[in-house]
Amino acid sequence: MAISLLDTFRVLSSFDPPRGSLRGAPWEQYVDWAIAQGLAPLASYNLEYRLPGSGAPEWARDRLLSIYSGSVNDNVMKLVNFKQCVDELEGRQLLLIGAASFADALYPHVGFRPVLEIQVLLRRMDVEGFTGYLAQHEFRPEPDEPLHGAQKVLSDTRTPIFLYADVLGSQRQAELRGVFERARPLKMYGPSLFRPDLEDALLLVCLEHAREGYQVPWLSFVDLRELVLGAPSMGGVYSRPLDVAALLERARAWRLERALYTSLSIVSRLFPETAALVAPALPPLRRATRELLDRLVVLPSSEPGKMSHARGSDRLRRLLTGQ
């Protein structure tokens, strides 16, 4: 029986994949696409340990397994290196965001979630000081312009560190202070490291999606799925139900209602098990706005198999982020 690319994605990105044959899956198309989307490590683990005998061809399993092995080693190297750098830093509040925060809080194994770079959110006044601190550990600013809205990108040639500040824009300093006030200690990285609360973490993912014009790897939608579900496979800081009222209020205050609607709508389409939780968390946008976002972003971004999704214009990004 033929299995669609979307069905293959759903099965192999699940933390509890349904048993069954994947013999008819579009492996020639899936493998390269999954690697590009950051999905290969989790897919490989499922094929090797959760779905043995599922009918995947040996060449596909071998390619995915090589990525999984490399991801485990690379993640451990980056995260241990970062911990050694910041473990003794005192008197600061730095928020670990993105992949480095999610790898151990959302995923049952740190190797499932590739960490390409370390992302840190900090107050603008702390950017230069933290840059100087990292210089003591051989981290130097990258010569190119910072990427993806970061204030600075530092590297020791092994671990890129992206520094973010004022992510909500200069007009919403009070809202950003709230993110720091609600942040939870991340003691494994020392006294100065924290991570955003659940609702803030979810909105920061939506903000990243919008700023990138939804040119994001599909692994980010797996992150969002687990935040929506309340990290049921874990027992940590994100393992609780969403406070929908707080989420919607913060989305309004951050002017991220359109981005929240768009990202959650994509997740609901990709993962039907989230639909009941997504529905009450969708902001009450005008019908014309919803239809525009569905047509321009949600539907194109929910179609698997493309190496890139619908590219948003600067106008669309401003519409989504309010900046």
PDB file of C-alpha atoms in Angstrom:
ATOM      1  CA  MET A   1       0.000   0.000   0.000  1.00  0.00           C
ATOM      2  CA  ALA A   2       1.337   3.438  -0.943  1.00  0.00           C
ATOM      3  CA  ILE A   3       2.098   5.723   2.011  1.00  0.00           C
ATOM      4  CA  SER A   4       2.264   9.479   1.530  1.00  0.00           C
ATOM      5  CA  LEU A   5       5.221  11.646   2.454  1.00  0.00           C
ATOM      6  CA  LEU A   6       3.089  13.378   5.088  1.00  0.00           C
ATOM      7  CA  ASP A   7       2.103  10.039   6.635  1.00  0.00           C
ATOM      8  CA  THR A   8       5.754   8.974   6.708  1.00  0.00           C
ATOM      9  CA  PHE A   9       6.684  12.242   8.394  1.00  0.00           C
ATOM     10  CA  ARG A  10       3.966  11.848  11.019  1.00  0.00           C
ATOM     11  CA  VAL A  11       4.962   8.289  11.882  1.00  0.00           C
ATOM     12  CA  LEU A  12       8.714   8.904  12.041  1.00  0.00           C
ATOM     13  CA  SER A  13       8.474  12.195  13.962  1.00  0.00           C
ATOM     14  CA  SER A  14       6.292  10.650  16.671  1.00  0.00           C
ATOM     15  CA  PHE A  15       7.649   9.836  20.129  1.00  0.00           C
ATOM     16  CA  ASP A  16       5.273   6.856  20.162  1.00  0.00           C
ATOM     17  CA  PRO A  17       4.979   5.779  16.518  1.00  0.00           C
ATOM     18  CA  PRO A  18       2.147   3.424  15.568  1.00  0.00           C
ATOM     19  CA  ARG A  19       3.374   0.014  14.523  1.00  0.00           C
ATOM     20  CA  GLY A  20       2.893  -0.989  10.932  1.00  0.00           C
ATOM     21  CA  SER A  21       4.654  -1.468   7.654  1.00  0.00           C
ATOM     22  CA  LEU A  22       6.361   1.448   5.929  1.00  0.00           C
ATOM     23  CA  ARG A  23       7.333  -0.652   2.938  1.00  0.00           C
ATOM     24  CA  GLY A  24       5.359   1.573   0.563  1.00  0.00           C
ATOM     25  CA  ALA A  25       6.736   4.880   1.896  1.00  0.00           C
ATOM     26  CA  PRO A  26       8.415   7.262  -0.594  1.00  0.00           C
ATOM     27  CA  TRP A  27      11.933   6.659   0.737  1.00  0.00           C
ATOM     28  CA  GLU A  28      13.759   8.225  -2.219  1.00  0.00           C
ATOM     29  CA  GLN A  29      11.949  11.475  -1.510  1.00  0.00           C
ATOM     30  CA  TYR A  30      11.761  11.232   2.276  1.00  0.00           C
ATOM     31  CA  VAL A  31      15.388  10.608   3.243  1.00  0.00           C
ATOM     32  CA  ASP A  32      16.998  13.694   1.674  1.00  0.00           C
ATOM     33  CA  TRP A  33      14.077  15.867   2.738  1.00  0.00           C
ATOM     34  CA  ALA A  34      14.149  14.580   6.334  1.00  0.00           C
ATOM     35  CA  ILE A  35      17.884  15.220   6.614  1.00  0.00           C
ATOM     36  CA  ALA A  36      17.435  18.782   5.360  1.00  0.00           C
ATOM     37  CA  GLN A  37      14.563  19.368   7.800  1.00  0.00           C
ATOM     38  CA  GLY A  38      16.460  18.153  10.880  1.00  0.00           C
ATOM     39  CA  LEU A  39      14.204  15.115  11.239  1.00  0.00           C
ATOM     40  CA  ALA A  40      16.722  12.352  10.526  1.00  0.00           C
ATOM     41  CA  PRO A  41      17.912  11.537  14.096  1.00  0.00           C
ATOM     42  CA  LEU A  42      14.416  10.951  15.477  1.00  0.00           C
ATOM     43  CA  ALA A  43      13.366   9.073  12.347  1.00  0.00           C
ATOM     44  CA  SER A  44      16.423   6.836  12.604  1.00  0.00           C
ATOM     45  CA  TYR A  45      15.779   6.003  16.256  1.00  0.00           C
ATOM     46  CA  ASN A  46      12.180   5.088  15.449  1.00  0.00           C
ATOM     47  CA  LEU A  47      13.217   2.832  12.576  1.00  0.00           C
ATOM     48  CA  GLU A  48      15.968   1.097  14.515  1.00  0.00           C
ATOM     49  CA  TYR A  49      14.365   0.706  17.935  1.00  0.00           C
ATOM     50  CA  ARG A  50      10.628   1.445  17.853  1.00  0.00           C
ATOM     51  CA  LEU A  51       9.657   0.067  14.432  1.00  0.00           C
ATOM     52  CA  PRO A  52      12.022  -2.806  13.634  1.00  0.00           C
ATOM     53  CA  GLY A  53      10.855  -4.760  10.663  1.00  0.00           C
ATOM     54  CA  SER A  54       8.803  -1.876   9.317  1.00  0.00           C
ATOM     55  CA  GLY A  55      10.031  -2.497   5.797  1.00  0.00           C
ATOM     56  CA  ALA A  56      12.365   0.486   5.407  1.00  0.00           C
ATOM     57  CA  PRO A  57      15.140  -0.260   2.872  1.00  0.00           C
ATOM     58  CA  GLU A  58      18.605  -0.839   4.280  1.00  0.00           C
ATOM     59  CA  TRP A  59      20.152   2.088   2.397  1.00  0.00           C
ATOM     60  CA  ALA A  60      17.611   4.502   3.943  1.00  0.00           C
ATOM     61  CA  ARG A  61      18.209   3.167   7.444  1.00  0.00           C
ATOM     62  CA  ASP A  62      21.979   3.421   6.992  1.00  0.00           C
ATOM     63  CA  ARG A  63      21.848   7.056   5.844  1.00  0.00           C
ATOM     64  CA  LEU A  64      19.525   8.106   8.645  1.00  0.00           C
ATOM     65  CA  LEU A  65      21.532   6.171  11.235  1.00  0.00           C
ATOM     66  CA  SER A  66      24.740   7.950  10.251  1.00  0.00           C
ATOM     67  CA  ILE A  67      23.003  11.298  10.821  1.00  0.00           C
ATOM     68  CA  TYR A  68      21.656  10.129  14.176  1.00  0.00           C
ATOM     69  CA  SER A  69      25.094   9.046  15.382  1.00  0.00           C
ATOM     70  CA  GLY A  70      26.621  12.326  14.286  1.00  0.00           C
ATOM     71  CA  SER A  71      23.827  14.321  15.940  1.00  0.00           C
ATOM     72  CA  VAL A  72      24.326  12.645  19.307  1.00  0.00           C
ATOM     73  CA  ASN A  73      28.055  13.325  19.296  1.00  0.00           C
ATOM     74  CA  ASP A  74      27.700  16.887  17.997  1.00  0.00           C
ATOM     75  CA  ASN A  75      24.992  17.804  20.510  1.00  0.00           C
ATOM     76  CA  VAL A  76      26.955  16.449  23.454  1.00  0.00           C
ATOM     77  CA  MET A  77      30.099  18.289  22.336  1.00  0.00           C
ATOM     78  CA  LYS A  78      28.310  21.621  21.906  1.00  0.00           C
ATOM     79  CA  LEU A  79      26.286  21.450  25.111  1.00  0.00           C
ATOM     80  CA  VAL A  80      29.154  20.247  27.292  1.00  0.00           C
ATOM     81  CA  ASN A  81      31.419  22.915  25.822  1.00  0.00           C
ATOM     82  CA  PHE A  82      28.809  25.592  26.541  1.00  0.00           C
ATOM     83  CA  LYS A  83      28.243  24.338  30.094  1.00  0.00           C
ATOM     84  CA  GLN A  84      31.975  24.512  30.798  1.00  0.00           C
ATOM     85  CA  CYS A  85      31.986  28.124  29.614  1.00  0.00           C
ATOM     86  CA  VAL A  86      29.009  29.413  31.626  1.00  0.00           C
ATOM     87  CA  ASP A  87      28.926  27.135  34.663  1.00  0.00           C
ATOM     88  CA  GLU A  88      30.772  29.604  36.923  1.00  0.00           C
ATOM     89  CA  LEU A  89      29.165  32.799  35.611  1.00  0.00           C
ATOM     90  CA  GLU A  90      27.337  34.563  38.455  1.00  0.00           C
ATOM     91  CA  GLY A  91      25.166  37.633  38.823  1.00  0.00           C
ATOM     92  CA  ARG A  92      23.541  37.552  35.388  1.00  0.00           C
ATOM     93  CA  GLN A  93      20.326  36.271  33.831  1.00  0.00           C
ATOM     94  CA  LEU A  94      20.751  34.638  30.453  1.00  0.00           C
ATOM     95  CA  LEU A  95      17.901  32.731  28.805  1.00  0.00           C
ATOM     96  CA  LEU A  96      18.721  29.621  26.815  1.00  0.00           C
ATOM     97  CA  ILE A  97      16.233  29.408  23.952  1.00  0.00           C
ATOM     98  CA  GLY A  98      15.663  27.308  20.848  1.00  0.00           C
ATOM     99  CA  ALA A  99      17.267  23.949  20.179  1.00  0.00           C
ATOM    100  CA  ALA A 100      19.663  23.924  23.146  1.00  0.00           C
ATOM    101  CA  SER A 101      16.775  24.516  25.539  1.00  0.00           C
ATOM    102  CA  PHE A 102      14.391  22.096  23.824  1.00  0.00           C
ATOM    103  CA  ALA A 103      16.772  19.155  23.335  1.00  0.00           C
ATOM    104  CA  ASP A 104      16.535  18.074  26.976  1.00  0.00           C
ATOM    105  CA  ALA A 105      13.145  19.581  27.890  1.00  0.00           C
ATOM    106  CA  LEU A 106      10.962  18.317  25.017  1.00  0.00           C
ATOM    107  CA  TYR A 107      12.765  15.279  23.593  1.00  0.00           C
ATOM    108  CA  PRO A 108      13.251  11.924  25.356  1.00  0.00           C
ATOM    109  CA  HIS A 109      16.857  11.777  24.100  1.00  0.00           C
ATOM    110  CA  VAL A 110      19.165  14.740  23.593  1.00  0.00           C
ATOM    111  CA  GLY A 111      20.309  13.302  20.270  1.00  0.00           C
ATOM    112  CA  PHE A 112      16.820  13.477  18.744  1.00  0.00           C
ATOM    113  CA  ARG A 113      16.926  17.272  18.410  1.00  0.00           C
ATOM    114  CA  PRO A 114      19.981  18.548  16.455  1.00  0.00           C
ATOM    115  CA  VAL A 115      21.561  21.640  18.030  1.00  0.00           C
ATOM    116  CA  LEU A 116      23.164  23.575  15.200  1.00  0.00           C
ATOM    117  CA  GLU A 117      23.874  26.603  17.373  1.00  0.00           C
ATOM    118  CA  ILE A 118      23.384  27.817  20.945  1.00  0.00           C
ATOM    119  CA  GLN A 119      20.788  30.604  21.174  1.00  0.00           C
ATOM    120  CA  VAL A 120      20.866  32.965  24.154  1.00  0.00           C
ATOM    121  CA  LEU A 121      18.404  35.754  24.942  1.00  0.00           C
ATOM    122  CA  LEU A 122      19.817  38.488  27.144  1.00  0.00           C
ATOM    123  CA  ARG A 123      19.269  42.115  28.016  1.00  0.00           C
ATOM    124  CA  ARG A 124      20.846  44.553  25.586  1.00  0.00           C
ATOM    125  CA  MET A 125      23.067  45.992  28.323  1.00  0.00           C
ATOM    126  CA  ASP A 126      24.546  42.505  28.877  1.00  0.00           C
ATOM    127  CA  VAL A 127      25.486  41.775  25.245  1.00  0.00           C
ATOM    128  CA  GLU A 128      28.945  43.350  25.325  1.00  0.00           C
ATOM    129  CA  GLY A 129      29.737  42.022  28.781  1.00  0.00           C
ATOM    130  CA  PHE A 130      28.808  38.463  27.859  1.00  0.00           C
ATOM    131  CA  THR A 131      30.756  38.812  24.620  1.00  0.00           C
ATOM    132  CA  GLY A 132      33.819  39.754  26.645  1.00  0.00           C
ATOM    133  CA  TYR A 133      33.225  36.883  29.033  1.00  0.00           C
ATOM    134  CA  LEU A 134      33.033  34.391  26.182  1.00  0.00           C
ATOM    135  CA  ALA A 135      36.242  35.826  24.721  1.00  0.00           C
ATOM    136  CA  GLN A 136      38.001  34.304  27.731  1.00  0.00           C
ATOM    137  CA  HIS A 137      36.888  30.930  26.364  1.00  0.00           C
ATOM    138  CA  GLU A 138      38.175  31.596  22.845  1.00  0.00           C
ATOM    139  CA  PHE A 139      34.847  32.713  21.390  1.00  0.00           C
ATOM    140  CA  ARG A 140      35.231  35.445  18.786  1.00  0.00           C
ATOM    141  CA  PRO A 141      32.645  37.425  16.805  1.00  0.00           C
ATOM    142  CA  GLU A 142      31.944  36.018  13.364  1.00  0.00           C
ATOM    143  CA  PRO A 143      33.119  38.413  10.618  1.00  0.00           C
ATOM    144  CA  ASP A 144      29.859  38.285   8.668  1.00  0.00           C
ATOM    145  CA  GLU A 145      26.662  40.124   9.530  1.00  0.00           C
ATOM    146  CA  PRO A 146      24.700  38.397  12.335  1.00  0.00           C
ATOM    147  CA  LEU A 147      22.048  35.981  11.102  1.00  0.00           C
ATOM    148  CA  HIS A 148      18.391  35.443  11.962  1.00  0.00           C
ATOM    149  CA  GLY A 149      17.939  38.640  13.957  1.00  0.00           C
ATOM    150  CA  ALA A 150      20.799  37.964  16.371  1.00  0.00           C
ATOM    151  CA  GLN A 151      22.715  40.903  17.804  1.00  0.00           C
ATOM    152  CA  LYS A 152      25.966  38.958  17.581  1.00  0.00           C
ATOM    153  CA  VAL A 153      27.222  35.544  16.518  1.00  0.00           C
ATOM    154  CA  LEU A 154      30.272  34.187  18.316  1.00  0.00           C
ATOM    155  CA  SER A 155      32.220  31.011  17.640  1.00  0.00           C
ATOM    156  CA  ASP A 156      35.218  29.048  18.878  1.00  0.00           C
ATOM    157  CA  THR A 157      35.190  27.230  15.479  1.00  0.00           C
ATOM    158  CA  ARG A 158      33.193  24.384  17.063  1.00  0.00           C
ATOM    159  CA  THR A 159      30.149  25.933  18.718  1.00  0.00           C
ATOM    160  CA  PRO A 160      28.297  28.955  17.279  1.00  0.00           C
ATOM    161  CA  ILE A 161      26.546  31.093  19.914  1.00  0.00           C
ATOM    162  CA  PHE A 162      23.794  33.458  18.778  1.00  0.00           C
ATOM    163  CA  LEU A 163      23.080  36.390  21.107  1.00  0.00           C
ATOM    164  CA  TYR A 164      19.599  37.961  20.966  1.00  0.00           C
ATOM    165  CA  ALA A 165      18.303  41.139  22.618  1.00  0.00           C
ATOM    166  CA  ASP A 166      15.194  43.303  22.244  1.00  0.00           C
ATOM    167  CA  VAL A 167      13.456  40.497  20.352  1.00  0.00           C
ATOM    168  CA  LEU A 168      10.043  42.098  20.902  1.00  0.00           C
ATOM    169  CA  GLY A 169      11.108  45.460  19.527  1.00  0.00           C
ATOM    170  CA  SER A 170      12.110  48.674  21.240  1.00  0.00           C
ATOM    171  CA  GLN A 171       8.493  49.601  22.053  1.00  0.00           C
ATOM    172  CA  ARG A 172       7.804  46.506  24.175  1.00  0.00           C
ATOM    173  CA  GLN A 173      10.495  46.581  26.841  1.00  0.00           C
ATOM    174  CA  ALA A 174       7.969  45.929  29.623  1.00  0.00           C
ATOM    175  CA  GLU A 175       6.768  42.777  27.881  1.00  0.00           C
ATOM    176  CA  LEU A 176      10.349  41.565  27.470  1.00  0.00           C
ATOM    177  CA  ARG A 177      11.035  42.203  31.165  1.00  0.00           C
ATOM    178  CA  GLY A 178       8.119  39.898  31.864  1.00  0.00           C
ATOM    179  CA  VAL A 179       9.829  37.112  29.927  1.00  0.00           C
ATOM    180  CA  PHE A 180      12.887  37.425  32.177  1.00  0.00           C
ATOM    181  CA  GLU A 181      10.790  37.652  35.340  1.00  0.00           C
ATOM    182  CA  ARG A 182       8.881  34.451  34.518  1.00  0.00           C
ATOM    183  CA  ALA A 183      11.975  32.498  33.397  1.00  0.00           C
ATOM    184  CA  ARG A 184      12.860  29.274  35.197  1.00  0.00           C
ATOM    185  CA  PRO A 185      16.347  28.457  36.551  1.00  0.00           C
ATOM    186  CA  LEU A 186      18.388  26.100  34.401  1.00  0.00           C
ATOM    187  CA  LYS A 187      20.676  24.882  37.151  1.00  0.00           C
ATOM    188  CA  MET A 188      22.569  22.356  35.073  1.00  0.00           C
ATOM    189  CA  TYR A 189      24.265  25.293  33.319  1.00  0.00           C
ATOM    190  CA  GLY A 190      25.056  27.255  36.465  1.00  0.00           C
ATOM    191  CA  PRO A 191      23.427  30.099  38.441  1.00  0.00           C
ATOM    192  CA  SER A 192      23.100  32.583  35.559  1.00  0.00           C
ATOM    193  CA  LEU A 193      21.241  30.416  33.049  1.00  0.00           C
ATOM    194  CA  PHE A 194      17.457  30.273  32.777  1.00  0.00           C
ATOM    195  CA  ARG A 195      14.888  29.176  30.228  1.00  0.00           C
ATOM    196  CA  PRO A 196      11.593  30.858  29.274  1.00  0.00           C
ATOM    197  CA  ASP A 197       8.325  29.739  30.809  1.00  0.00           C
ATOM    198  CA  LEU A 198       6.122  27.508  28.635  1.00  0.00           C
ATOM    199  CA  GLU A 199       3.858  30.164  27.112  1.00  0.00           C
ATOM    200  CA  ASP A 200       6.806  32.487  26.469  1.00  0.00           C
ATOM    201  CA  ALA A 201       8.813  29.683  24.861  1.00  0.00           C
ATOM    202  CA  LEU A 202       5.899  28.902  22.537  1.00  0.00           C
ATOM    203  CA  LEU A 203       5.506  32.540  21.507  1.00  0.00           C
ATOM    204  CA  LEU A 204       9.242  32.917  20.923  1.00  0.00           C
ATOM    205  CA  VAL A 205       9.070  29.974  18.501  1.00  0.00           C
ATOM    206  CA  CYS A 206       6.187  31.674  16.677  1.00  0.00           C
ATOM    207  CA  LEU A 207       8.192  34.907  16.554  1.00  0.00           C
ATOM    208  CA  GLU A 208      11.132  33.046  15.002  1.00  0.00           C
ATOM    209  CA  HIS A 209       8.819  31.438  12.429  1.00  0.00           C
ATOM    210  CA  ALA A 210       7.406  34.817  11.452  1.00  0.00           C
ATOM    211  CA  ARG A 211      10.773  36.560  11.253  1.00  0.00           C
ATOM    212  CA  GLU A 212      12.054  33.810   9.009  1.00  0.00           C
ATOM    213  CA  GLY A 213       8.994  34.060   6.782  1.00  0.00           C
ATOM    214  CA  TYR A 214       8.257  30.437   7.740  1.00  0.00           C
ATOM    215  CA  GLN A 215      11.498  29.377   6.054  1.00  0.00           C
ATOM    216  CA  VAL A 216      12.185  27.057   8.988  1.00  0.00           C
ATOM    217  CA  PRO A 217      13.035  23.358   9.210  1.00  0.00           C
ATOM    218  CA  TRP A 218      10.062  21.138   9.977  1.00  0.00           C
ATOM    219  CA  LEU A 219      11.783  20.066  13.177  1.00  0.00           C
ATOM    220  CA  SER A 220      10.664  23.424  14.559  1.00  0.00           C
ATOM    221  CA  PHE A 221       7.051  22.313  14.124  1.00  0.00           C
ATOM    222  CA  VAL A 222       7.871  19.207  16.163  1.00  0.00           C
ATOM    223  CA  ASP A 223       9.186  21.561  18.877  1.00  0.00           C
ATOM    224  CA  LEU A 224       5.922  23.470  18.730  1.00  0.00           C
ATOM    225  CA  ARG A 225       3.881  20.266  18.809  1.00  0.00           C
ATOM    226  CA  GLU A 226       5.511  19.248  22.066  1.00  0.00           C
ATOM    227  CA  LEU A 227       5.029  22.706  23.596  1.00  0.00           C
ATOM    228  CA  VAL A 228       1.334  22.604  22.657  1.00  0.00           C
ATOM    229  CA  LEU A 229       0.942  19.094  24.095  1.00  0.00           C
ATOM    230  CA  GLY A 230       2.803  20.036  27.283  1.00  0.00           C
ATOM    231  CA  ALA A 231       5.833  17.758  26.736  1.00  0.00           C
ATOM    232  CA  PRO A 232       3.967  14.574  27.758  1.00  0.00           C
ATOM    233  CA  SER A 233       7.039  12.379  27.232  1.00  0.00           C
ATOM    234  CA  MET A 234       9.033  14.343  29.780  1.00  0.00           C
ATOM    235  CA  GLY A 235       8.653  15.365  33.415  1.00  0.00           C
ATOM    236  CA  GLY A 236      10.185  18.802  33.397  1.00  0.00           C
ATOM    237  CA  VAL A 237       9.459  22.495  33.187  1.00  0.00           C
ATOM    238  CA  TYR A 238       7.326  22.227  30.027  1.00  0.00           C
ATOM    239  CA  SER A 239       5.353  19.185  31.158  1.00  0.00           C
ATOM    240  CA  ARG A 240       2.097  20.923  31.994  1.00  0.00           C
ATOM    241  CA  PRO A 241      -1.011  22.140  30.156  1.00  0.00           C
ATOM    242  CA  LEU A 242      -0.841  25.480  28.391  1.00  0.00           C
ATOM    243  CA  ASP A 243      -2.336  28.463  30.163  1.00  0.00           C
ATOM    244  CA  VAL A 244      -4.388  29.501  27.137  1.00  0.00           C
ATOM    245  CA  ALA A 245      -5.622  32.753  28.657  1.00  0.00           C
ATOM    246  CA  ALA A 246      -2.057  33.848  29.450  1.00  0.00           C
ATOM    247  CA  LEU A 247      -0.872  32.753  26.000  1.00  0.00           C
ATOM    248  CA  LEU A 248      -3.516  34.802  24.212  1.00  0.00           C
ATOM    249  CA  GLU A 249      -2.972  37.842  26.418  1.00  0.00           C
ATOM    250  CA  ARG A 250       0.780  37.804  25.831  1.00  0.00           C
ATOM    251  CA  ALA A 251       0.288  37.271  22.104  1.00  0.00           C
ATOM    252  CA  ARG A 252      -1.886  40.385  22.058  1.00  0.00           C
ATOM    253  CA  ALA A 253       0.604  42.403  24.105  1.00  0.00           C
ATOM    254  CA  TRP A 254       3.524  41.255  21.932  1.00  0.00           C
ATOM    255  CA  ARG A 255       1.502  41.911  18.744  1.00  0.00           C
ATOM    256  CA  LEU A 256       2.063  38.294  17.749  1.00  0.00           C
ATOM    257  CA  GLU A 257      -1.538  37.199  17.337  1.00  0.00           C
ATOM    258  CA  ARG A 258      -1.158  36.644  13.598  1.00  0.00           C
ATOM    259  CA  ALA A 259       2.066  34.677  14.035  1.00  0.00           C
ATOM    260  CA  LEU A 260       0.512  32.587  16.806  1.00  0.00           C
ATOM    261  CA  TYR A 261      -2.500  31.830  14.606  1.00  0.00           C
ATOM    262  CA  THR A 262      -0.269  30.880  11.676  1.00  0.00           C
ATOM    263  CA  SER A 263       2.173  28.648  13.546  1.00  0.00           C
ATOM    264  CA  LEU A 264      -0.522  26.865  15.530  1.00  0.00           C
ATOM    265  CA  SER A 265      -2.613  26.350  12.394  1.00  0.00           C
ATOM    266  CA  ILE A 266       0.354  24.689  10.675  1.00  0.00           C
ATOM    267  CA  VAL A 267       0.951  22.429  13.678  1.00  0.00           C
ATOM    268  CA  SER A 268      -2.725  21.468  13.784  1.00  0.00           C
ATOM    269  CA  ARG A 269      -2.629  20.487  10.108  1.00  0.00           C
ATOM    270  CA  LEU A 270       0.593  18.504  10.468  1.00  0.00           C
ATOM    271  CA  PHE A 271      -0.334  16.772  13.724  1.00  0.00           C
ATOM    272  CA  PRO A 272      -4.092  16.101  14.050  1.00  0.00           C
ATOM    273  CA  GLU A 273      -3.619  15.019  17.676  1.00  0.00           C
ATOM    274  CA  THR A 274      -2.987  18.663  18.575  1.00  0.00           C
ATOM    275  CA  ALA A 275      -6.196  20.019  17.032  1.00  0.00           C
ATOM    276  CA  ALA A 276      -8.299  19.979  20.221  1.00  0.00           C
ATOM    277  CA  LEU A 277      -5.601  21.852  22.136  1.00  0.00           C
ATOM    278  CA  VAL A 278      -4.863  24.279  19.323  1.00  0.00           C
ATOM    279  CA  ALA A 279      -8.469  25.363  18.742  1.00  0.00           C
ATOM    280  CA  PRO A 280      -8.937  27.390  21.969  1.00  0.00           C
ATOM    281  CA  ALA A 281      -5.437  28.888  21.627  1.00  0.00           C
ATOM    282  CA  LEU A 282      -6.093  30.443  18.203  1.00  0.00           C
ATOM    283  CA  PRO A 283      -6.398  34.237  18.476  1.00  0.00           C
ATOM    284  CA  PRO A 284      -9.749  35.695  17.377  1.00  0.00           C
ATOM    285  CA  LEU A 285      -8.605  37.280  14.129  1.00  0.00           C
ATOM    286  CA  ARG A 286     -10.918  38.725  11.517  1.00  0.00           C
ATOM    287  CA  ARG A 287     -12.133  36.198   8.969  1.00  0.00           C
ATOM    288  CA  ALA A 288     -10.414  38.020   6.083  1.00  0.00           C
ATOM    289  CA  THR A 289      -7.096  37.957   7.991  1.00  0.00           C
ATOM    290  CA  ARG A 290      -7.421  34.244   8.717  1.00  0.00           C
ATOM    291  CA  GLU A 291      -8.159  33.465   5.089  1.00  0.00           C
ATOM    292  CA  LEU A 292      -5.182  35.527   3.933  1.00  0.00           C
ATOM    293  CA  LEU A 293      -2.806  33.802   6.344  1.00  0.00           C
ATOM    294  CA  ASP A 294      -4.185  30.376   5.457  1.00  0.00           C
ATOM    295  CA  ARG A 295      -3.696  30.985   1.745  1.00  0.00           C
ATOM    296  CA  LEU A 296      -0.309  32.710   1.858  1.00  0.00           C
ATOM    297  CA  VAL A 297       1.404  30.807   4.661  1.00  0.00           C
ATOM    298  CA  VAL A 298      -0.459  27.980   6.391  1.00  0.00           C
ATOM    299  CA  LEU A 299      -1.315  25.857   3.357  1.00  0.00           C
ATOM    300  CA  PRO A 300       2.038  26.241   1.525  1.00  0.00           C
ATOM    301  CA  SER A 301       3.993  25.628   4.745  1.00  0.00           C
ATOM    302  CA  SER A 302       2.021  22.456   5.488  1.00  0.00           C
ATOM    303  CA  GLU A 303       3.023  20.730   2.263  1.00  0.00           C
ATOM    304  CA  PRO A 304       5.954  18.348   2.799  1.00  0.00           C
ATOM    305  CA  GLY A 305       8.658  17.554   0.331  1.00  0.00           C
ATOM    306  CA  LYS A 306       9.712  21.056  -0.581  1.00  0.00           C
ATOM    307  CA  MET A 307      13.231  22.141   0.333  1.00  0.00           C
ATOM    308  CA  SER A 308      11.792  25.590   1.053  1.00  0.00           C
ATOM    309  CA  HIS A 309       8.337  26.897   1.773  1.00  0.00           C
ATOM    310  CA  ALA A 310       6.458  29.908   0.533  1.00  0.00           C
ATOM    311  CA  ARG A 311       8.801  32.862   0.929  1.00  0.00           C
ATOM    312  CA  GLY A 312       7.146  35.735   2.739  1.00  0.00           C
ATOM    313  CA  SER A 313       7.751  39.324   1.744  1.00  0.00           C
ATOM    314  CA  ASP A 314       8.970  41.986   4.165  1.00  0.00           C
ATOM    315  CA  ARG A 315       5.404  43.243   4.282  1.00  0.00           C
ATOM    316  CA  LEU A 316       4.147  39.820   5.317  1.00  0.00           C
ATOM    317  CA  ARG A 317       6.812  39.569   8.030  1.00  0.00           C
ATOM    318  CA  ARG A 318       5.736  42.940   9.435  1.00  0.00           C
ATOM    319  CA  LEU A 319       2.137  41.753   9.333  1.00  0.00           C
ATOM    320  CA  LEU A 320       3.073  38.660  11.334  1.00  0.00           C
ATOM    321  CA  THR A 321       5.397  40.251  13.883  1.00  0.00           C
ATOM    322  CA  GLY A 322       4.009  43.747  14.354  1.00  0.00           C
ATOM    323  CA  GLN A 323       7.559  45.095  13.885  1.00  0.00           C
TER     324      GLN A 323
END
